[in-house]
Coordinates of C-alpha atoms and ligand atoms in Angstrom, one line a residue:
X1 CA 0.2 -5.9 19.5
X2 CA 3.2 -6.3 21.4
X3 CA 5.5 -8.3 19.9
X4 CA 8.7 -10.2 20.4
X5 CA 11.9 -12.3 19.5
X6 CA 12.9 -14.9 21.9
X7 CA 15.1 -17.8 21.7
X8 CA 12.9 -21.1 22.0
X9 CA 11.2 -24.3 20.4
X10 CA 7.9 -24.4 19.7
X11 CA 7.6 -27.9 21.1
X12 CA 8.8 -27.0 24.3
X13 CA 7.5 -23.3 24.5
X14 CA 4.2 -22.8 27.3
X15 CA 1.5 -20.2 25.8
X16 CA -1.6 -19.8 25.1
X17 CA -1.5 -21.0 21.3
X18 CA 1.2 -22.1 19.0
X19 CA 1.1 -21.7 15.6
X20 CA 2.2 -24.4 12.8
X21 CA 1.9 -24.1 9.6
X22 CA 2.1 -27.7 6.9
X23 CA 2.1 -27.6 3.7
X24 CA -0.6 -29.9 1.9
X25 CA -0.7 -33.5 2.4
X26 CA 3.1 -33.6 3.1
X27 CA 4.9 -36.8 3.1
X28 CA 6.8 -35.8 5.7
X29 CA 6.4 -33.0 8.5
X30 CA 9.6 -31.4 8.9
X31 CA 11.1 -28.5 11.3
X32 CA 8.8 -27.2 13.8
X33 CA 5.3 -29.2 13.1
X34 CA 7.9 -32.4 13.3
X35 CA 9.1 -31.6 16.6
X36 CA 5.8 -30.6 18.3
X37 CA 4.4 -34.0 16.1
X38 CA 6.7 -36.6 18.0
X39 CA 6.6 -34.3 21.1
X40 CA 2.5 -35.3 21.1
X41 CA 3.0 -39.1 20.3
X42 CA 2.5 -38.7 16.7
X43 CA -0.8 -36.4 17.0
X44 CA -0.3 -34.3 14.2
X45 CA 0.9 -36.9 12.0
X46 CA -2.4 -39.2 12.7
X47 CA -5.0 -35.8 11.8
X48 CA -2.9 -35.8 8.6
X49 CA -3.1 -39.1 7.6
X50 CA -6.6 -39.6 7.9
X51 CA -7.1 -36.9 6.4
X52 CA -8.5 -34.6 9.7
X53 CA -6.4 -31.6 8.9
X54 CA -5.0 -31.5 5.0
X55 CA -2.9 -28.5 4.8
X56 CA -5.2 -26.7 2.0
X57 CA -4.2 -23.2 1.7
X58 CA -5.6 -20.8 4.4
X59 CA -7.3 -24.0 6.3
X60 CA -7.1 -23.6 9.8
X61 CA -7.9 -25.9 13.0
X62 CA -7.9 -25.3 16.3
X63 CA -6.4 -28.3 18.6
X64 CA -6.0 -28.6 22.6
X65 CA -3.3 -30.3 23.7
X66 CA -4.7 -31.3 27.2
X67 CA -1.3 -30.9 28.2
X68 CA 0.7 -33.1 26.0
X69 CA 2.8 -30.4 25.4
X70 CA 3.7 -27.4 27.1
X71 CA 1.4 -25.0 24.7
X72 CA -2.5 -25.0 25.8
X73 CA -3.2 -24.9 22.1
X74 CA -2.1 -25.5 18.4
X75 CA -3.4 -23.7 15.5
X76 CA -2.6 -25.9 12.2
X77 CA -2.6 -23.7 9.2
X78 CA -2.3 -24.8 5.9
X79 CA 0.2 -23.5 3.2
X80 CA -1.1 -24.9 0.6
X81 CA 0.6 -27.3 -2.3
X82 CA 4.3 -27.2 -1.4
X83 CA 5.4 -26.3 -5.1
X84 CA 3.0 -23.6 -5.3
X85 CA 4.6 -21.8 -2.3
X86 CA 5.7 -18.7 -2.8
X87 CA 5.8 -15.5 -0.5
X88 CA 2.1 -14.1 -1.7
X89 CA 0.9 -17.4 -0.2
X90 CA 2.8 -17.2 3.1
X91 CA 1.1 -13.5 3.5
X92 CA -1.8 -15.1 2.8
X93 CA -1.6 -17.9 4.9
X94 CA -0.4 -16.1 7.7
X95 CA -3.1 -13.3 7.9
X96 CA -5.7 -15.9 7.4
X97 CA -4.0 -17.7 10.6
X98 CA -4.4 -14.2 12.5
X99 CA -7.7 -12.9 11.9
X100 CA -8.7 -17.4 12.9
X101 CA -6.3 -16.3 16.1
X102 CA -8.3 -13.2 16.7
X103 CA -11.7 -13.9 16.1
X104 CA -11.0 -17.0 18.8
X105 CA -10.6 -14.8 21.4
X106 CA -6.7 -15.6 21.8
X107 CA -4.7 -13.0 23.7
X108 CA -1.3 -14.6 22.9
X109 CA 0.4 -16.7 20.8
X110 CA 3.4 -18.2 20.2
X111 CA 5.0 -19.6 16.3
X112 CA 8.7 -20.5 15.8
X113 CA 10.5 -19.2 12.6
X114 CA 12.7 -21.8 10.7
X115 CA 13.7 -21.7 6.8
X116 CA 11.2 -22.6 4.7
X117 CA 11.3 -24.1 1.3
X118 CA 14.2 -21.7 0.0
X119 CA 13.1 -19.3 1.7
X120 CA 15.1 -17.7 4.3
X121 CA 14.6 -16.5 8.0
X122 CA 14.7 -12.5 7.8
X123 CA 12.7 -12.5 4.6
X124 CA 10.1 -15.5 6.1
X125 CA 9.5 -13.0 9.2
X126 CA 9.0 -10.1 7.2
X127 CA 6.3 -11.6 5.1
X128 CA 5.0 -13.1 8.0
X129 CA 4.3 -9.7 9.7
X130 CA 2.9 -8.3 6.6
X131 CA 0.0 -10.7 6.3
X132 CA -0.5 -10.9 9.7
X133 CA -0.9 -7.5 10.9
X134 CA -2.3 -6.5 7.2
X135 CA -4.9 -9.1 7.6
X136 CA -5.8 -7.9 11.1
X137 CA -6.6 -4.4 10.2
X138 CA -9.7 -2.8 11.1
X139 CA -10.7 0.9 11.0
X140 CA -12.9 1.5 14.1
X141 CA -12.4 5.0 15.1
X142 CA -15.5 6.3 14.3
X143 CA -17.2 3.7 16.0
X144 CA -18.7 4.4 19.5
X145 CA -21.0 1.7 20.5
X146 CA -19.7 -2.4 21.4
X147 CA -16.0 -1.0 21.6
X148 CA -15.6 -3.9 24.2
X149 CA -16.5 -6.5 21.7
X150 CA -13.7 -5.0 19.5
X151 CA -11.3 -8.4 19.5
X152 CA -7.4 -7.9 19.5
X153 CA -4.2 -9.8 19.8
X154 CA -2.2 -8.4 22.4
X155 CA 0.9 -10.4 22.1
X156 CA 3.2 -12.1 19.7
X157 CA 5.6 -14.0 20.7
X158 CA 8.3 -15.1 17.6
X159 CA 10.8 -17.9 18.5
X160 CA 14.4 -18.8 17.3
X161 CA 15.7 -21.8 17.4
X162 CA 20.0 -21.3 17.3
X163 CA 21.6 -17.7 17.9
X164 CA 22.4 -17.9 14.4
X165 CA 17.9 -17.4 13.8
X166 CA 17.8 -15.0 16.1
X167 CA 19.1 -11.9 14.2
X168 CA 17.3 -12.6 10.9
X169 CA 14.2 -13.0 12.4
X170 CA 14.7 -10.0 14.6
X171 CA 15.8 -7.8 11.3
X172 CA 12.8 -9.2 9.4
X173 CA 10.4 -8.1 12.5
X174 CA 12.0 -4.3 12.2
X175 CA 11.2 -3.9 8.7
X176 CA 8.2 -6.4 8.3
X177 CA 6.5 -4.0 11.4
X178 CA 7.8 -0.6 9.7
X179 CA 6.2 -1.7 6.8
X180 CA 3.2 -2.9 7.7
X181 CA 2.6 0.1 10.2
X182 CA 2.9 2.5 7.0
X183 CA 0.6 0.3 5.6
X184 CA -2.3 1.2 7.9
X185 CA -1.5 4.5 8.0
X186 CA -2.5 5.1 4.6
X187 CA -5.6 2.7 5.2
X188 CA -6.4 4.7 8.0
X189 CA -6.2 8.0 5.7
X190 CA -8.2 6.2 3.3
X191 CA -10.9 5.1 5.6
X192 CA -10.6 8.8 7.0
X193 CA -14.0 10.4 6.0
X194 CA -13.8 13.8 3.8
X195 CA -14.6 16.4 6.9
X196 CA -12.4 14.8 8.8
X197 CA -9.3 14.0 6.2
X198 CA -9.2 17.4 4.6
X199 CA -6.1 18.7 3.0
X200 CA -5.4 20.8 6.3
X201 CA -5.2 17.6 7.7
X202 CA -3.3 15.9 5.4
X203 CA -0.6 18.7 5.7
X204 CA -0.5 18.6 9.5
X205 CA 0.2 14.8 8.9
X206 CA 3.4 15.6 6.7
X207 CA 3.9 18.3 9.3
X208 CA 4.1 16.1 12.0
X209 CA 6.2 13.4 9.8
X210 CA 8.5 16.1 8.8
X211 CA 9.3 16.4 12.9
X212 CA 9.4 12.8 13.9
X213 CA 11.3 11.7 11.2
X214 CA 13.7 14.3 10.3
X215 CA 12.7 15.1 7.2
X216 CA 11.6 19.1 5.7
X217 CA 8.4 20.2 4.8
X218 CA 6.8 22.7 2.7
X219 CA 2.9 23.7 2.6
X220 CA 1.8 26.2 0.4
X221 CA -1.8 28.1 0.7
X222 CA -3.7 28.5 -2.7
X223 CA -2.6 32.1 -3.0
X224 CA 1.3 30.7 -2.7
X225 CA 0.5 28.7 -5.4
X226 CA -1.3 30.9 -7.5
X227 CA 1.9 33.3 -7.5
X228 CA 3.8 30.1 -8.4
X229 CA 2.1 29.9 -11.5
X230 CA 0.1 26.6 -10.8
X231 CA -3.2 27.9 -12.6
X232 CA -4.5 24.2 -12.7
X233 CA -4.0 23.2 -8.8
X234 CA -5.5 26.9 -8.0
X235 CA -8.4 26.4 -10.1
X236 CA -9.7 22.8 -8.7
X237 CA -9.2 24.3 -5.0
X238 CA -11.1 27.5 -5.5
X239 CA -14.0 26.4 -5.7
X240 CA -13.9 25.0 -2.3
X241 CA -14.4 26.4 1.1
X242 CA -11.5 23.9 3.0
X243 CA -8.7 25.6 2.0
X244 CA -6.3 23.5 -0.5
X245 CA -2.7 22.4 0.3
X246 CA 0.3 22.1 -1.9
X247 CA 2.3 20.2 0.3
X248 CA 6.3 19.0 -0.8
X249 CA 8.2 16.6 2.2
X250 CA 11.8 15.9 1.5
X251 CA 14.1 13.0 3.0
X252 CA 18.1 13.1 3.0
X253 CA 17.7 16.6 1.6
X254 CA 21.0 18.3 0.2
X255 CA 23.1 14.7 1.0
X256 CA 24.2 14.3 -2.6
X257 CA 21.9 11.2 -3.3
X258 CA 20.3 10.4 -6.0
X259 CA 16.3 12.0 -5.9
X260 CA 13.4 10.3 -6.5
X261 CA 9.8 12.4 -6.8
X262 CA 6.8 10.9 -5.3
X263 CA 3.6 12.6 -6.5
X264 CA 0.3 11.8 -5.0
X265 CA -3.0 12.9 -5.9
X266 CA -4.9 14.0 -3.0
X267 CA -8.2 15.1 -3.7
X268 CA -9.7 14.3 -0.4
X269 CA -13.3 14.7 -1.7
X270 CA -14.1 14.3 -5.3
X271 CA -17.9 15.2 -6.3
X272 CA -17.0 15.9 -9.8
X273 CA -17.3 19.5 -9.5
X274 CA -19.5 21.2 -11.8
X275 CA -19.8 18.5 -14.0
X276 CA -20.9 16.6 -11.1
X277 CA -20.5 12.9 -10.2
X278 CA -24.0 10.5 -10.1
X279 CA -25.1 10.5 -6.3
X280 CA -24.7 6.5 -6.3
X281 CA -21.2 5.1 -4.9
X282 CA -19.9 9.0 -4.3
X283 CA -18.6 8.4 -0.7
X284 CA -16.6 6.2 -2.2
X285 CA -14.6 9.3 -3.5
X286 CA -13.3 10.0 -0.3
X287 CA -10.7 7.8 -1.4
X288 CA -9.3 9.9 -4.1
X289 CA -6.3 10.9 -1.9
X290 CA -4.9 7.6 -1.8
X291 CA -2.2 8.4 -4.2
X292 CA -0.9 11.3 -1.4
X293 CA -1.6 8.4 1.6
X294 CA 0.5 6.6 -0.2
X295 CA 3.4 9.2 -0.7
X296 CA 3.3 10.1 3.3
X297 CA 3.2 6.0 3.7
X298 CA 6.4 5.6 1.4
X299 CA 8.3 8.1 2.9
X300 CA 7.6 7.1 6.6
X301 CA 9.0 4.1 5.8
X302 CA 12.0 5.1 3.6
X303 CA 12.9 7.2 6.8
X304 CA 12.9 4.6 9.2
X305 CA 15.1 1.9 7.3
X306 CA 16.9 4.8 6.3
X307 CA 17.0 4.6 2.5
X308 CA 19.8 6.0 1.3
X309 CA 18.0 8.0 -1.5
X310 CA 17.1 11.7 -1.7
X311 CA 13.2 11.7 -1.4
X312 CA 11.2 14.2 -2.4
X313 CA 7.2 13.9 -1.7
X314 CA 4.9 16.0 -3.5
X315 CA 0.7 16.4 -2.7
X316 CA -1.0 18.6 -4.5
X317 CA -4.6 18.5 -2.2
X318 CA -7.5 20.1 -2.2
X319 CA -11.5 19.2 -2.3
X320 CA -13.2 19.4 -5.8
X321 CA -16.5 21.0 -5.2
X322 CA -19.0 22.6 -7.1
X323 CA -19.8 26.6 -5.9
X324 CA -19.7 29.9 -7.2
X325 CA -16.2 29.5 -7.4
X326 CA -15.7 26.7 -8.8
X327 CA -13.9 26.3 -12.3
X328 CA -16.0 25.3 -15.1
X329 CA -16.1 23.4 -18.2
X330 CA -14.8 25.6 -20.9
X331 CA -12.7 27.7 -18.9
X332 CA -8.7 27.5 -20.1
X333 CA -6.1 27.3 -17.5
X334 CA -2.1 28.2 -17.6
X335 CA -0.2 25.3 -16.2
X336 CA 2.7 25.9 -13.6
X337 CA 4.8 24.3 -17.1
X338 CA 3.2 27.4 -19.2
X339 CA 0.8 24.9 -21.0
X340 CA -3.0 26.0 -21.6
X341 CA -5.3 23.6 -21.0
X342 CA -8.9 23.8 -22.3
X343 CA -11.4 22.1 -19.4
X344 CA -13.9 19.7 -20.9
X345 CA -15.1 18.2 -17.5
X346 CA -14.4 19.7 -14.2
X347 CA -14.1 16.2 -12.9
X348 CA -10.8 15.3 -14.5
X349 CA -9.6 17.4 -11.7
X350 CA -6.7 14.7 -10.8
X351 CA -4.6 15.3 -14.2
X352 CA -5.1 19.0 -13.4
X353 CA -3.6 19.0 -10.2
X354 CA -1.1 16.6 -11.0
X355 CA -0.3 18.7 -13.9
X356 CA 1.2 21.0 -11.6
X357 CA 2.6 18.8 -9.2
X358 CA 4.8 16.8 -12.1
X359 CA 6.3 19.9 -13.4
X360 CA 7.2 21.4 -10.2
X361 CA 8.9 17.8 -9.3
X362 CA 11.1 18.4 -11.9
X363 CA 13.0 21.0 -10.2
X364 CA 14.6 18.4 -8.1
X365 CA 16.3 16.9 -11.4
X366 CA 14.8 13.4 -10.3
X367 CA 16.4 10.3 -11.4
X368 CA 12.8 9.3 -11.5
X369 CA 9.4 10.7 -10.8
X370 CA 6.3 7.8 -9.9
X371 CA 3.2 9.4 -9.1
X372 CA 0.0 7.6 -7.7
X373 CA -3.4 8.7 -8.5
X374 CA -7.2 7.5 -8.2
X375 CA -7.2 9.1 -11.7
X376 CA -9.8 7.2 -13.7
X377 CA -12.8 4.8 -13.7
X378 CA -12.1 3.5 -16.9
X379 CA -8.6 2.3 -15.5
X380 CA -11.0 0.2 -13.0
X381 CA -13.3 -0.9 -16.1
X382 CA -9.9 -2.0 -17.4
X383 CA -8.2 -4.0 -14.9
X384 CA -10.6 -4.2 -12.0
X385 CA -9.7 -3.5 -8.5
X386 CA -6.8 -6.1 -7.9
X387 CA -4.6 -4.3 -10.7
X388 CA -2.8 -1.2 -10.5
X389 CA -2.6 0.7 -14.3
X390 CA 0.8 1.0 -15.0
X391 CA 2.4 3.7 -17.5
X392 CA 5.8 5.6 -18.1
X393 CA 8.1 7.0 -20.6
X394 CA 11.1 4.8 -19.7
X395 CA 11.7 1.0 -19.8
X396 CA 13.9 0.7 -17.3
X397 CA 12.2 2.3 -14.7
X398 CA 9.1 0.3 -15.8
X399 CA 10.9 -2.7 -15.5
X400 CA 11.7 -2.2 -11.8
X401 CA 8.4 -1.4 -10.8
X402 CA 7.5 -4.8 -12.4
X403 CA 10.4 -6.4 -10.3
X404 CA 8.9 -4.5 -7.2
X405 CA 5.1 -5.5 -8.1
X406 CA 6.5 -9.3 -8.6
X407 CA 8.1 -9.5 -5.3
X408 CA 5.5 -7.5 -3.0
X409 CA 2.2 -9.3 -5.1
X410 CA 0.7 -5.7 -5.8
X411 CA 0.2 -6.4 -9.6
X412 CA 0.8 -4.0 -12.0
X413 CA 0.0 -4.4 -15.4
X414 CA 1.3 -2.1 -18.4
X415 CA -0.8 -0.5 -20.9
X416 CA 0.7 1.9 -23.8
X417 CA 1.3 5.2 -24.3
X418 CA 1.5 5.7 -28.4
X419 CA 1.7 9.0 -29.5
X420 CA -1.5 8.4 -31.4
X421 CA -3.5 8.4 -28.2
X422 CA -2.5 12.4 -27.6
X423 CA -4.9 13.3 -31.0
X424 CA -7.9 13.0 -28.1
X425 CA -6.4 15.6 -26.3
X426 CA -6.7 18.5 -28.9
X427 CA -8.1 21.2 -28.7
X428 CA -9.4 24.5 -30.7
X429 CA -8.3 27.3 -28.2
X430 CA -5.7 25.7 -26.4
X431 CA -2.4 23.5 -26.0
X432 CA -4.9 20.5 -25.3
X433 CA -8.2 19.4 -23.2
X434 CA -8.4 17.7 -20.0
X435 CA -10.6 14.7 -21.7
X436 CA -10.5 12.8 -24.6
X437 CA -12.8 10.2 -25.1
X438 CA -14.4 7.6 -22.8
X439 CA -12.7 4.7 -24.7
X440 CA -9.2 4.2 -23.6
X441 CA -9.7 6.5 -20.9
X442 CA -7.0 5.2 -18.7
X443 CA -4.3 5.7 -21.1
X444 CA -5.7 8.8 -22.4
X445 CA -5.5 10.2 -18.8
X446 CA -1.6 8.9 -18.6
X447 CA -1.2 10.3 -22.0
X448 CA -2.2 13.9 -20.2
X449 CA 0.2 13.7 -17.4
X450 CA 2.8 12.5 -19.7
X451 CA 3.1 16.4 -20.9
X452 CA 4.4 17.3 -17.6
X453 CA 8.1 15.1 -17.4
X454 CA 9.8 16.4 -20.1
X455 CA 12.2 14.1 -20.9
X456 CA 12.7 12.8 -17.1
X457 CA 11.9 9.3 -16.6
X458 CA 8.2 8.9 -15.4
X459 CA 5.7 6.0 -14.0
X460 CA 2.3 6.6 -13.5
X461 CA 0.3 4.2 -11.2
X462 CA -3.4 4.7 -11.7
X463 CA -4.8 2.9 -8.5
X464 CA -7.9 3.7 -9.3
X465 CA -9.2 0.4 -8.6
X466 CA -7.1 -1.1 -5.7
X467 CA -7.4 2.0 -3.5
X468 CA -10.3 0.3 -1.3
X469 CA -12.2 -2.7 -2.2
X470 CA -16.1 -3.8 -1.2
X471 CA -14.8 -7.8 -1.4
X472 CA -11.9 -8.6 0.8
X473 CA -8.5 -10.3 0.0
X474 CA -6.4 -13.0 2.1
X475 CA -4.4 -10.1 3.8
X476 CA -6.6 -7.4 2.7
X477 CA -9.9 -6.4 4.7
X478 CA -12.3 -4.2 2.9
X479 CA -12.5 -0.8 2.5
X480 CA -9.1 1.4 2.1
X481 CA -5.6 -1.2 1.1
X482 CA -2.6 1.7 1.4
X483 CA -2.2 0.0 -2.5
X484 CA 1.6 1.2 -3.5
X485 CA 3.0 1.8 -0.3
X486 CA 4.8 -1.8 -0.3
X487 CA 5.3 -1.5 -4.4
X488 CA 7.3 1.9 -3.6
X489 CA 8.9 0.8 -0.8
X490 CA 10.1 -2.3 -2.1
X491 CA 11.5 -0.4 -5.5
X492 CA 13.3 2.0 -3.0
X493 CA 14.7 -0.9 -1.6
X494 CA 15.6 -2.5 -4.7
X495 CA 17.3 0.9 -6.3
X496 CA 20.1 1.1 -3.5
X497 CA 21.2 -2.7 -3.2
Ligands
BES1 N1 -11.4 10.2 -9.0 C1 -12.0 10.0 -10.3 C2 -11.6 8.6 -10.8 C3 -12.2 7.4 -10.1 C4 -13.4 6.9 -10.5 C5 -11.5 6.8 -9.1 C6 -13.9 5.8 -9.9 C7 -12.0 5.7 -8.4 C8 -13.2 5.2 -8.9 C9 -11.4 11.0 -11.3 O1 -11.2 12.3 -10.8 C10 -12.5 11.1 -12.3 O2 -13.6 11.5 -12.0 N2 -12.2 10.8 -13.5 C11 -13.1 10.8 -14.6 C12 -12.3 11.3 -15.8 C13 -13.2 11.6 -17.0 C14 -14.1 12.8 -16.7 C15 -12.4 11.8 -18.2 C16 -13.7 9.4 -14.8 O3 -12.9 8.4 -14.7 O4 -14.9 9.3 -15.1
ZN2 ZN1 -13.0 13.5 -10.8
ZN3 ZN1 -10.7 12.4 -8.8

């Protein structure tokens, strides 16, 4: 979609649809809908009052104007009560407005930005973008047949009233794009199948970050890694034919900033290994590298706002297949950290791999480390798939990825880490197993990774459940939802201002 700032108002702009938005059974219209209202002899006004068009949250109706003002059409779209308003809403009410655009067959439309209950121009555009080019995702590369009937805005055209409008808006349209573009990139990884999104791949997508955005990359081949000392990562990706990838990306390396780690899990297939996974649902564990989508996602963006943070991006990914090869339960591996870890189930493969991938962020000396992993199904028992599990040694840190979460509306919510949870992890013949029990499985899995910091302060995001969804949200479609990638991005954000 093509889209544009221009200065204008709406009620005197000619295109093929303009937007409005009202909130709920206002007693007044006010800014844009006001103008276009006594532009149209009082049309608008009239469908509110008797009660044609009521402003419910994510209501939207279609109007021509027969050429009572210079647009051909008017989308009304409601916002919902006015003191429930809040950004999550306008996301929400904006995709919802897009995908009604869209499935209309609209080419082009047209919707003037003005302040907003408290809410100001650069951050109303932003938002705006978000929901509306989140909400129009779709992932149809693999499909071949009907590409014509494939419906898409072409063109977005984003008016400013006064000078003084024009530069927020045009700001929030930079970053609300760069954003949302990250977005579906980690969607599209996501919804990449396994043969196609291997870890090869996955490292020639860093590779070719690394070049357009100015940032170094490493990858190292199993055998790299095995000389490392990473015997956990090395013994989940042997027992696959796709060779694995231990992949590091680094942004405003050697500038003297502070460094933040981002560790993703990127198993790109996960069968469960040799204690393999029930046949129902397994696709779905093509998702499993959503924590490393959402690393590459971050970082892309921190790049282009130019984040003035030292960035370091680490993916430890590889397939977990059963084979001849493959590790097994009972075998004991030597963490990269020197630990010995007694394997109970070969499909607790992503606190393996992140084992290795903690401990070697720590030779950055991070001011923080957040990783991002599928890592459990009891986390989605737990919280569903609208929550992300949230975890971490250090209160403060916590606390700003609960600001983050509260600003971007990808919940978080906190479970605990008590030292009595690591008695599950013990283990006869070794420093500890890779499972506990079933119950408290989320934490029990944190608990595991929580070996790995030392002393640095950690998060652990267990997106188990958000990764992709089967039933659709107001500015998420189904299927892959690049969760994190705003969270991070937002905290980034937040750390430097
Ligand atoms: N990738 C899975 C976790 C998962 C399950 C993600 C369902 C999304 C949906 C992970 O590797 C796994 O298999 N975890 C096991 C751990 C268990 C063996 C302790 C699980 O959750 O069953
Ligand atoms: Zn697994
Ligand atoms: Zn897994």
């Amino acid at each position: 979609m093509d889209i544009r700032v221009e200065k204008g108002k709406a009620e005197k702009h000619s295109c093929e649809l303009l937007l409005l938005f009202s909130f709920e059974s206002p007693e007044k219209l006010e800014g844009p809908i006001q103008n276009v209202d006594l532009a149209w002899g009082g049309f608008i006004s009239t469908l509110i009052r008797q009660g044609d068009f009521k402003g419910e949250l994510f209501q939207c109706r279609l109007f021509h104007t027969h050429g009572a003002i210079p647009a051909q059409r008017v989308l009304l779209a409601g916002l919902g009560k006015r003191g429930e308003f809040d950004l999550e809403k306008w996301r929400g009410a904006s995709s919802k407005a897009g995908q009604f655009i869209r499935d209309s067959g609209v080419k082009k439309f047209a919707f003037q930005i003005r302040k907003l209950n408290g809410y100001l121009e650069r951050e109303l555009t932003e938002s705006f973008l978000i929901g509306l080019l989140l909400g129009l995702y779709q992932f149809n590369e693999f499909k071949t047949v009907d590409r014509d009937k494939i419906k898409e805005i072409e063109e977005l055209l984003l008016l400013g009233e006064t000078d003084e409008e024009i530069q927020p808006i045009s700001d929030g349209l930079r970053t609300g794009k760069i954003i949302s573009e990250a977005v579906c990139m980690a969607r599209d990884l996501v919804n990449g199948p396994g043969n196609k999104v291997t870890p090869t791949a996955l490292a020639k997508k860093a590779e070719e970050m690394a070049k357009e955005h100015h940032m170094e990359v490493q990858v190292f081949e199993v055998n790299q890694t095995e000389a490392m000392g990473m015997g956990a990562f090395v013994a989940v990706a042997k027992g696959s034919q796709e060779p694995g990838k231990f992949i590091t990306l680094e942004y405003n390396k050697n500038k003297g900033l502070d460094t933040i780690a981002l560790v993703g899990k990127g198993i790109t297939f996960d069968s469960g290994g040799i204690s393999i996974k029930p046949s129902e649902k397994m696709e779905r564990m093509k998702d499993d590298m959503s924590g490393a989508a959402a690393v590459l996602a971050t970082m892309q963006v921190a790049s282009k706002l130019q984040i003035p943070l030292h960035i370091v991006g680490i993916i430890p990914a590889t397939e977990n297949l059963p084979s001849g090869k493959a590790y097994k339960p009972g075998d004991i591996l030597k963490t990269l950290s020197g630990q010995t870890v007694e394997v109970i189930s070969t499909d607790a493969e992503g606190r393996l791999i992140l084992s290795d991938a903690l401990t070697y962020s720590l030779r950055y000396q991070p001011k923080g480390i957040i990783d991002l992993a599928t890592l459990t199904g009891a986390c989605v028992i737990a919280l569903g798939d609208y929550v992300i599990g949230l975890f971490g040694n250090d209160e403060s840190l916590l606390k700003r990825i609960e600001e983050a979460s509260e600003k971007t509306g990808e919940r978080v919510w906190k479970l605990p880490l008590w030292d009595e949870y690591f008695d599950y992890l013990k283990s006869d013949v070794a420093d500890f197993r890779n499972v506990g029990t079933r119950a408290a499985g989320a934490i029990i899995g944190a608990i595991f990774l929580s070996k790995f910091v030392e002393r640095i302060p950690w998060v652990h995001l267990d997106i188990a459940g958000p990764a992709s969804i089967e039933k659709e949200r107001p500015y998420v479609p189904t299927g892959g939802t690049g969760v994190g990638v705003r969270l991070l991005v937002q905290l980034l954000r937040d750390w430097v201002s």
